[in-house]
mmCIF file of C-alpha atoms and ligand atoms in Angstrom:
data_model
loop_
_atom_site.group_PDB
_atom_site.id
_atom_site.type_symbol
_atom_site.label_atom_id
_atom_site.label_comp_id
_atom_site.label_asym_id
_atom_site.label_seq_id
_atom_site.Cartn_x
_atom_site.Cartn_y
_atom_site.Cartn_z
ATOM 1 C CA UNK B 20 9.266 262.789 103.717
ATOM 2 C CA UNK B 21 11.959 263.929 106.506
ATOM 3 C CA UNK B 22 15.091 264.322 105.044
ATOM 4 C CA UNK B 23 17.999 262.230 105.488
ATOM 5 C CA UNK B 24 19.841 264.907 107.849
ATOM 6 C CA UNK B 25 17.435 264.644 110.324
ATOM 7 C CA UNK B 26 17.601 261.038 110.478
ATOM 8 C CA UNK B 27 21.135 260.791 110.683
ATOM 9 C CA UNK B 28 22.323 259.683 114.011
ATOM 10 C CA UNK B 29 23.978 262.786 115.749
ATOM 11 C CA UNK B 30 27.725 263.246 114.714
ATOM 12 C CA UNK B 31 27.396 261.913 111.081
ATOM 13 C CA UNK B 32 27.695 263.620 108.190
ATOM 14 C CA UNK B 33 24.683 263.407 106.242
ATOM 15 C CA UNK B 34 23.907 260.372 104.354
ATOM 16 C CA UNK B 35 23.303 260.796 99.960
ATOM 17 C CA UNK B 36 19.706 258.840 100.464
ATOM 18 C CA UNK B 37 17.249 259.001 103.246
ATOM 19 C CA UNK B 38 16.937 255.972 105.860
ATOM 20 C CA UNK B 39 13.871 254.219 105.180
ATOM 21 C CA UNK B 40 10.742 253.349 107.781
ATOM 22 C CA UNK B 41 11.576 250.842 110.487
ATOM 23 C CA UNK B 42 15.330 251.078 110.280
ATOM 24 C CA UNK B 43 17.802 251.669 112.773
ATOM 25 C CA UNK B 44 21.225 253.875 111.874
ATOM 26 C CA UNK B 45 24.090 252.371 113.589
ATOM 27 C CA UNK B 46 27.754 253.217 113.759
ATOM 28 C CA UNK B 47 30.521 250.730 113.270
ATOM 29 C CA UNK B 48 32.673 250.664 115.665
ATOM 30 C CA UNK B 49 35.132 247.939 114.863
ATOM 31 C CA UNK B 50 35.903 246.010 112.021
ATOM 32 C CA UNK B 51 38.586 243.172 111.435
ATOM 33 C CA UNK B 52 39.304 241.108 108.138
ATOM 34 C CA UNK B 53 40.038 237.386 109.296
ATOM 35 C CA UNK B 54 40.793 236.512 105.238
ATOM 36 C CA UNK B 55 39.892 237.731 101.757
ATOM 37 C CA UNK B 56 36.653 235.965 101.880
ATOM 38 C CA UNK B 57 35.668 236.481 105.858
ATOM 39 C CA UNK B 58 35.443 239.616 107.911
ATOM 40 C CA UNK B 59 34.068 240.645 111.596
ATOM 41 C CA UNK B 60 32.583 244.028 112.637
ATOM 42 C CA UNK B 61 30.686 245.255 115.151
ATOM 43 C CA UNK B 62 27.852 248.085 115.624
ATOM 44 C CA UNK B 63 26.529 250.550 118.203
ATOM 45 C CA UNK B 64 23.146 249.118 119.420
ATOM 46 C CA UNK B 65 20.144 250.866 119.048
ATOM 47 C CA UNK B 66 18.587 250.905 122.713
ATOM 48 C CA UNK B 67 15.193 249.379 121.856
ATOM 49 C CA UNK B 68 16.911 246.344 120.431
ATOM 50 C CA UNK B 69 15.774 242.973 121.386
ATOM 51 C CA UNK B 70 16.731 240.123 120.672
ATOM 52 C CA UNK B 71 17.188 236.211 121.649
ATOM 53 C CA UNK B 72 20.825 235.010 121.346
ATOM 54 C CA UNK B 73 21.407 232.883 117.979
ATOM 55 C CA UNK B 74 18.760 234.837 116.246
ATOM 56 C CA UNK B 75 19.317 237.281 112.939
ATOM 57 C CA UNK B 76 18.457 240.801 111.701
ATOM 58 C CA UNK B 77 18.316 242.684 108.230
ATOM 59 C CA UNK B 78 21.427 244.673 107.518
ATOM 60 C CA UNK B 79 21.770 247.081 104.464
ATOM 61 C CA UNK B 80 24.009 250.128 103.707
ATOM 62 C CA UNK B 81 22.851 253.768 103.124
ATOM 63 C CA UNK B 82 24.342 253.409 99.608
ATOM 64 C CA UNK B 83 20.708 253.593 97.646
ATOM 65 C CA UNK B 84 17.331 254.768 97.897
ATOM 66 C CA UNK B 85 16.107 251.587 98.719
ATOM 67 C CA UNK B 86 19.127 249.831 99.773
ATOM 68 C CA UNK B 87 19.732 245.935 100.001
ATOM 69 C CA UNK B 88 18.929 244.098 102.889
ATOM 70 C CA UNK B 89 20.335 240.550 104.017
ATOM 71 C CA UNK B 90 19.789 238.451 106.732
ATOM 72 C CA UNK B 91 22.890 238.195 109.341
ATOM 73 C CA UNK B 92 22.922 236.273 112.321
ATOM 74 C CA UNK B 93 23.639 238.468 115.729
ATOM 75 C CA UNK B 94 27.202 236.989 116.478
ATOM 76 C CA UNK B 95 26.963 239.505 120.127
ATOM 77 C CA UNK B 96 25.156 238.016 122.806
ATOM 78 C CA UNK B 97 21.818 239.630 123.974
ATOM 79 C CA UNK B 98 23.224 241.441 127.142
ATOM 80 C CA UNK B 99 26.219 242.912 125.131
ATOM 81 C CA UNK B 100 26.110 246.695 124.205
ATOM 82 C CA UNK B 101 27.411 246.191 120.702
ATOM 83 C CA UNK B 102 25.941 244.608 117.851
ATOM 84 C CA UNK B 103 28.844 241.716 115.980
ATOM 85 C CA UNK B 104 28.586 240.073 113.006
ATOM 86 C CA UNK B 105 30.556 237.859 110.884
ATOM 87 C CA UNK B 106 30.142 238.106 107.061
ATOM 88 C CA UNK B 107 31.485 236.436 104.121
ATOM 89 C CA UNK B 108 32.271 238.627 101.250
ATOM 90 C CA UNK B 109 31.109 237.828 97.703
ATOM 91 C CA UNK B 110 33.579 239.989 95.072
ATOM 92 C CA UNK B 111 29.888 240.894 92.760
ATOM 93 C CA UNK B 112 27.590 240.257 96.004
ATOM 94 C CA UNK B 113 24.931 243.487 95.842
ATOM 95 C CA UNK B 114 25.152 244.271 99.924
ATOM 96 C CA UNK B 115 29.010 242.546 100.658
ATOM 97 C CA UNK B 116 30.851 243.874 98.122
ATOM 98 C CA UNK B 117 30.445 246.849 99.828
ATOM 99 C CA UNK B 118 30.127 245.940 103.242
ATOM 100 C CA UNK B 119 33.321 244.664 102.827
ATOM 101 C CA UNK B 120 35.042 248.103 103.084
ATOM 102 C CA UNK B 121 33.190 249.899 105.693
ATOM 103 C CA UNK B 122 35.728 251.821 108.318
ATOM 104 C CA UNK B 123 34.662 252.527 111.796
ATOM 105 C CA UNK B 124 32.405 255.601 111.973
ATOM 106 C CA UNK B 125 30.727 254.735 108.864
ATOM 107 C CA UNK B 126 26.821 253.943 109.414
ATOM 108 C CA UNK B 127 25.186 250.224 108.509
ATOM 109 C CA UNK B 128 21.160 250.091 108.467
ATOM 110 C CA UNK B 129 19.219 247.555 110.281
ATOM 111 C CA UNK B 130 15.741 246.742 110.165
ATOM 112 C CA UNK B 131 14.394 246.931 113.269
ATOM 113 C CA UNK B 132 13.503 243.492 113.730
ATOM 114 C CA UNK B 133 15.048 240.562 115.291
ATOM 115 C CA UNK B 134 14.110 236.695 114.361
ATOM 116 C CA UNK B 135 15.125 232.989 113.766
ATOM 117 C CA UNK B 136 14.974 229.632 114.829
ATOM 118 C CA UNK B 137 18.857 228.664 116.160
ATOM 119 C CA UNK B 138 17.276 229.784 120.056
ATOM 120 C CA UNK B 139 16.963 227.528 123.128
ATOM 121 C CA UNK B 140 13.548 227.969 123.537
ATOM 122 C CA UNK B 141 12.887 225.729 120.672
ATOM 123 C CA UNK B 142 14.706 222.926 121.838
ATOM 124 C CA UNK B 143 13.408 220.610 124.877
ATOM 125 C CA UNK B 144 16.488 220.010 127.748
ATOM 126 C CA UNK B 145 18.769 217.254 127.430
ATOM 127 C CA UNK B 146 22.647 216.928 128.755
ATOM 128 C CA UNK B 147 24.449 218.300 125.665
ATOM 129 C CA UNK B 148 24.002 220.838 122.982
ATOM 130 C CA UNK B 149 25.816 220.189 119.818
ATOM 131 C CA UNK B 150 26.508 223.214 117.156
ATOM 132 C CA UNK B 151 27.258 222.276 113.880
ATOM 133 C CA UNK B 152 28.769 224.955 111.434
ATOM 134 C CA UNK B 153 30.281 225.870 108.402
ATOM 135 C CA UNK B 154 31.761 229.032 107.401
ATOM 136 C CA UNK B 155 30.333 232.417 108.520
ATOM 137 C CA UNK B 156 27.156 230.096 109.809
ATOM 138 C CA UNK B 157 29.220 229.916 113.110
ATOM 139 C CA UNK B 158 27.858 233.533 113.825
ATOM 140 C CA UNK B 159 24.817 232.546 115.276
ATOM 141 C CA UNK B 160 27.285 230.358 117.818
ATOM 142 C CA UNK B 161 29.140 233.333 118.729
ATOM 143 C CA UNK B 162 26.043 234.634 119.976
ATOM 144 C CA UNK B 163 24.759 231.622 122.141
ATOM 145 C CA UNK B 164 27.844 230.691 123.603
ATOM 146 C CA UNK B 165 28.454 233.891 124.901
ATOM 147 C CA UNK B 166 24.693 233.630 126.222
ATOM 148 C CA UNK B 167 24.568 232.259 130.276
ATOM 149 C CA UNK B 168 21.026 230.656 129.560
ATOM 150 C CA UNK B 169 22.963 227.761 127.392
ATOM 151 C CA UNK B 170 24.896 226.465 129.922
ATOM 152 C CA UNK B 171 21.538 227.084 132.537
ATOM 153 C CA UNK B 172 19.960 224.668 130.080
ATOM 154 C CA UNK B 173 22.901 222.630 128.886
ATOM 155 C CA UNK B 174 25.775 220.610 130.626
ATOM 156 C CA UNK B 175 27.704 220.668 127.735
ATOM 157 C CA UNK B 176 28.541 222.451 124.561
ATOM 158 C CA UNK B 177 30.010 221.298 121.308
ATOM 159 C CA UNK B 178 30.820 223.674 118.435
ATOM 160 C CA UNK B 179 31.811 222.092 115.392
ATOM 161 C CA UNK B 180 33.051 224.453 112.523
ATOM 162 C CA UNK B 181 34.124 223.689 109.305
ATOM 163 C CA UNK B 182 35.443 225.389 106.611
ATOM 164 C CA UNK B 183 37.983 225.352 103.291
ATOM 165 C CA UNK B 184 41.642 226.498 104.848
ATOM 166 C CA UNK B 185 42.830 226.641 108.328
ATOM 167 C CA UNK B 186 42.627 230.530 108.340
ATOM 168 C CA UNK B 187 39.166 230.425 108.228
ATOM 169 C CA UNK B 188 38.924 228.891 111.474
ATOM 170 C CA UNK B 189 40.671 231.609 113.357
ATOM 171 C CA UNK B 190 37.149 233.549 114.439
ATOM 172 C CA UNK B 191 35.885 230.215 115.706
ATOM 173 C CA UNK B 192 39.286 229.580 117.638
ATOM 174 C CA UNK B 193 39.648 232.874 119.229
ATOM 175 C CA UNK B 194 35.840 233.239 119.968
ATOM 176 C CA UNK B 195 36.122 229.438 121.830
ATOM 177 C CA UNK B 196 39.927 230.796 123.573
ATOM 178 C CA UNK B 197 38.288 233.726 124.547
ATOM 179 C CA UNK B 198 35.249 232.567 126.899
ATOM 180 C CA UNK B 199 37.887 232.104 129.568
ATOM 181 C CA UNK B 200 38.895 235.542 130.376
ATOM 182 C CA UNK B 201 35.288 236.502 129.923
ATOM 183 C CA UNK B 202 34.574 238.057 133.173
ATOM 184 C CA UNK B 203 30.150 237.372 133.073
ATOM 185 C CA UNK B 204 30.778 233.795 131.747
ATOM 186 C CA UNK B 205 34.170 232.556 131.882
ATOM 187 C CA UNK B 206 33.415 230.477 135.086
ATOM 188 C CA UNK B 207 30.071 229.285 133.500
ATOM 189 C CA UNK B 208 32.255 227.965 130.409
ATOM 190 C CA UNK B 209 34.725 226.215 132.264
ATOM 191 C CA UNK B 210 35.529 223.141 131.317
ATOM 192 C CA UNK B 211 31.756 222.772 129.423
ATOM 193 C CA UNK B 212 32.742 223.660 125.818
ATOM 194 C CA UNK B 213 34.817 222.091 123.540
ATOM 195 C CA UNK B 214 35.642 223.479 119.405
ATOM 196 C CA UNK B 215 35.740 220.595 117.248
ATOM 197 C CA UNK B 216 37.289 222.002 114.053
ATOM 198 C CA UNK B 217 38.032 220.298 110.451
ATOM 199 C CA UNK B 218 39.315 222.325 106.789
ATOM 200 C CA UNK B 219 38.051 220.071 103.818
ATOM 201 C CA UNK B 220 40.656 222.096 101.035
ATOM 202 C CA UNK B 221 43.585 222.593 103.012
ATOM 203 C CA UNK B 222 45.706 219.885 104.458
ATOM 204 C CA UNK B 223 45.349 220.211 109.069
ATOM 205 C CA UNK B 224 45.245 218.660 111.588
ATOM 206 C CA UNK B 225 41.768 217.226 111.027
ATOM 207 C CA UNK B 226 40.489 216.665 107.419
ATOM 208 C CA UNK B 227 36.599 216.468 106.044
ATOM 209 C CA UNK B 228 33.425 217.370 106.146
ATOM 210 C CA UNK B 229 31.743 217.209 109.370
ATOM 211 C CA UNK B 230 28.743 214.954 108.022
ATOM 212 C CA UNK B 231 31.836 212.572 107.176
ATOM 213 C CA UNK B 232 33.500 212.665 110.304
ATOM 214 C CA UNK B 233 29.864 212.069 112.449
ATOM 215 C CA UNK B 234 29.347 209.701 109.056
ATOM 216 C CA UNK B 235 32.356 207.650 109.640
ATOM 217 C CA UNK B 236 32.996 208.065 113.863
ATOM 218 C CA UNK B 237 35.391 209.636 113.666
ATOM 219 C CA UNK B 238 33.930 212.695 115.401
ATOM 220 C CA UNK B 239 32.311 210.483 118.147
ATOM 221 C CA UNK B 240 35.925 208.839 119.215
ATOM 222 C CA UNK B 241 37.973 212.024 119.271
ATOM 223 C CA UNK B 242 35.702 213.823 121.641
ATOM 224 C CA UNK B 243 35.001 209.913 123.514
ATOM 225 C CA UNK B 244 31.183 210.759 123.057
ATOM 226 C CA UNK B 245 28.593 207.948 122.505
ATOM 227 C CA UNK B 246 26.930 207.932 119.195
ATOM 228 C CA UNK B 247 24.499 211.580 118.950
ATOM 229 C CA UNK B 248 21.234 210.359 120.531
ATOM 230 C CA UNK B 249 17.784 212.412 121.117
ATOM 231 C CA UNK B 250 18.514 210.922 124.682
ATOM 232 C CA UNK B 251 21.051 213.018 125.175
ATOM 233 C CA UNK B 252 21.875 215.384 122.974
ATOM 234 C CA UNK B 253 20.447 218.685 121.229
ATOM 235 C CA UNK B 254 22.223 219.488 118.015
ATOM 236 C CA UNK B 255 21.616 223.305 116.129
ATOM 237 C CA UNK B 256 22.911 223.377 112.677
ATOM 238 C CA UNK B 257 23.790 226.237 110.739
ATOM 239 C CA UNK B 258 25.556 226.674 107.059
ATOM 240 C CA UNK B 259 25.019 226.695 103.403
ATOM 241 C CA UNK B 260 22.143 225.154 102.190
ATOM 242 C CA UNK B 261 23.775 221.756 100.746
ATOM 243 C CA UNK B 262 24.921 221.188 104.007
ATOM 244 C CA UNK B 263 22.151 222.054 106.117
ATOM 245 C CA UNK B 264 20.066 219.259 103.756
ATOM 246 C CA UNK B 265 22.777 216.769 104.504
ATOM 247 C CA UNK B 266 23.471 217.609 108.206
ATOM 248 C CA UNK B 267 19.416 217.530 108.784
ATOM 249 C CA UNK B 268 19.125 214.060 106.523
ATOM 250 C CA UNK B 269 22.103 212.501 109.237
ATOM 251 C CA UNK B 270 20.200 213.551 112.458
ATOM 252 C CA UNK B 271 16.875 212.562 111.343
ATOM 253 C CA UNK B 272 18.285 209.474 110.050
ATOM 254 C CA UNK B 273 19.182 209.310 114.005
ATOM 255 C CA UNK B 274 15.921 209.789 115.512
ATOM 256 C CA UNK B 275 15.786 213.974 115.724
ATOM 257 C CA UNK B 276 13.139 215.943 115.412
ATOM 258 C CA UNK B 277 12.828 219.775 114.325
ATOM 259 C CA UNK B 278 11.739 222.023 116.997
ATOM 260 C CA UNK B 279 10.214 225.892 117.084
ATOM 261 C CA UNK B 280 9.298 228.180 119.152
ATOM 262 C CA UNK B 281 5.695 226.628 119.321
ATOM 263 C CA UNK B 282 7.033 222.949 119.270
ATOM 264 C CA UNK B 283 10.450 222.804 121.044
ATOM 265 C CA UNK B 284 12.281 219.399 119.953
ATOM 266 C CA UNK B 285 15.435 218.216 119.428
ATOM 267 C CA UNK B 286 17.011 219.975 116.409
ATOM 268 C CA UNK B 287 16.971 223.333 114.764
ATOM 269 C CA UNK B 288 18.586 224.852 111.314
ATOM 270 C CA UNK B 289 19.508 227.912 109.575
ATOM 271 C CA UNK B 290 20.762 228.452 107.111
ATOM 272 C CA UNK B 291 24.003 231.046 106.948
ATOM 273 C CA UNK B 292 23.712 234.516 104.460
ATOM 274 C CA UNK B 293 25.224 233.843 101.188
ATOM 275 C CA UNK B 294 26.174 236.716 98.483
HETATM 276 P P1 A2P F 8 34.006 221.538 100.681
HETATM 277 O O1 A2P F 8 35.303 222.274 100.632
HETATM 278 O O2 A2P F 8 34.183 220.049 100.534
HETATM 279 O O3 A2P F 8 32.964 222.088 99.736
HETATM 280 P P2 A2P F 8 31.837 227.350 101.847
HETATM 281 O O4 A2P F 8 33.024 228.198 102.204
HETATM 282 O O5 A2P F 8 31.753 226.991 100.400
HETATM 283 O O6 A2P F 8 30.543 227.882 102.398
HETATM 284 O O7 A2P F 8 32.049 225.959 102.583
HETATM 285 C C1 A2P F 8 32.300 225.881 103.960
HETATM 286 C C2 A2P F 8 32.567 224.468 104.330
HETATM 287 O O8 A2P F 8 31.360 223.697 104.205
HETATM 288 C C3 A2P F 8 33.595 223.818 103.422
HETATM 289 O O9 A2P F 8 34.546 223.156 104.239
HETATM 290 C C4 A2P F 8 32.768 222.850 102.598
HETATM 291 O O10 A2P F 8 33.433 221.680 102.174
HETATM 292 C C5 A2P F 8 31.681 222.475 103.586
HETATM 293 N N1 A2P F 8 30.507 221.899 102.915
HETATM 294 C C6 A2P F 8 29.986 222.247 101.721
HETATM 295 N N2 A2P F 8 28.913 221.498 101.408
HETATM 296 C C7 A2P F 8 28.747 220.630 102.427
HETATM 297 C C8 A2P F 8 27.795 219.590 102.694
HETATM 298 N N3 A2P F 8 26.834 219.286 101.834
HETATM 299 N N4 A2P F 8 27.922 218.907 103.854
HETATM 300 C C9 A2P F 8 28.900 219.199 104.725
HETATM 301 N N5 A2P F 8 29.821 220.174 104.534
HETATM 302 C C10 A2P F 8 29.757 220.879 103.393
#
């Protein structure tokens, strides 16, 4: 076996435990803490990379001999040089309790692998493309919204993220106030995309789960949208698993079908890394 030296990336210091087969060695390069249960960072990006916007990757730490992988949703579009994510992190969680206090310089691993199903190749075209989130399942949003090929295929672009407090929301707000000045897509954007936020624990502005707001109409009259229709809409959902079952029940209920790669159709799911 080589030994872990060797496979450093140039300018480490050496890492305690060799990197294993058919894993990249990145750098962080930026890391910001949003709350005490939601962080950001970002990661060089290994040149032989590829990946579709909205899709995920394996991400570990050199901490063990065989370390502990989990599945995070590329929150970077595909033409960006960095890799971002946006994690959640669990106090006991085996990879995030960890993760959790990595400094720039440090190295994360990442299997070299891209995949998923939140991409627009799976859905057919139709006027609007609806995102539906909670929590750190907006990451896969980041990505595509970010991504010129969405509004190539879509006239218009709903996020919709939930979470607990209003603090929570502040990645989803700055991402959405940021397209703007972005000088590849800010003109693309403008105008197109609109953040449709809601806390269920703390008291805001807006109040309730999103399967209660589309539930009740509420969500339908305060963007003035008709009721979500395969006609016209595509909606991508992504979030814990209880509401990935619910949010999937409510657009079947209203004629959707799930799509893949192989048989694009009008919805898609994923579900967002836990622990
Ligand atoms: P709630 O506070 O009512 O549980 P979490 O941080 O636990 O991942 O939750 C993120 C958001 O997802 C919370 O606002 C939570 O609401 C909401 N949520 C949890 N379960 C569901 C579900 N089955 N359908 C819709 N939203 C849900």
């Amino acid at each position: 076996m080589t030994s872990a030296a060797a496979l450093t990336p140039a300018g480490n210091t050496p890492l305690a435990f060799p990197i294993p087969a058919n894993v990249y060695a990145e750098k962080v390069v930026w890391v910001k803490h949003y709350t005490d249960r939601l962080f950001a960072f970002r990661i060089t990006r290994p040149q032989t990379l590829r990946f579709r916007s909205g899709e995920f990757v394996m991400i570990g730490l050199p901490n063990a001999e065989k370390p502990v992988f989990r599945a995070y949703s590329i929150a970077s579009p595909n033409w960006d040089e960095e890799l971002e994510f946006f994690s959640i992190k669990v106090p006991d969680g085996p990879l995030t309790s960890h993760l959790q206090k990595i400094q720039p310089g440090d190295t994360v691993l990442m299997r070299q692998k891209a995949t998923g199903t939140l991409v627009l190749d799976a859905l057919t075209p139709a006027k609007r493309l609806i995102m539906i989130s909670t929590g750190t399942g907006i990451a896969p949003f980041a990505s595509l919204l970010r991504d010129p090929d969405t509004y190539e295929k879509f006239e218009e672009v709903i996020l919709t993220h939930t979470c607990r407090d209003i603090a929570e929301l502040t990645f989803g707000k700055e991402l959405v106030g940021a397209l703007a000045d972005d000088p590849l897509i800010g003109e693309l954007t403008h105008g197109r995309v609109r953040l449709y936020n809601s806390t269920t624990r703390e008291t805001s502005e807006r109040m309730g789960r999103i399967t209660a707001l589309i539930g009740s109409g509420q969500f339908q009259s305060d963007l003035d949208i008709e009721k979500l229709s395969p006609e016209t809409d595509r909606v991508m959902i992504c979030g814990s698993m209880a509401m990935l079952k619910d949010v999937k029940e409510l657009v079947e209920h209203a004629g959707f079908e799930e799509g893949s790669l192989s048989q694009p159709a009008s919805f898609v799911v994923e579900r967002a890394f836990v622990g």
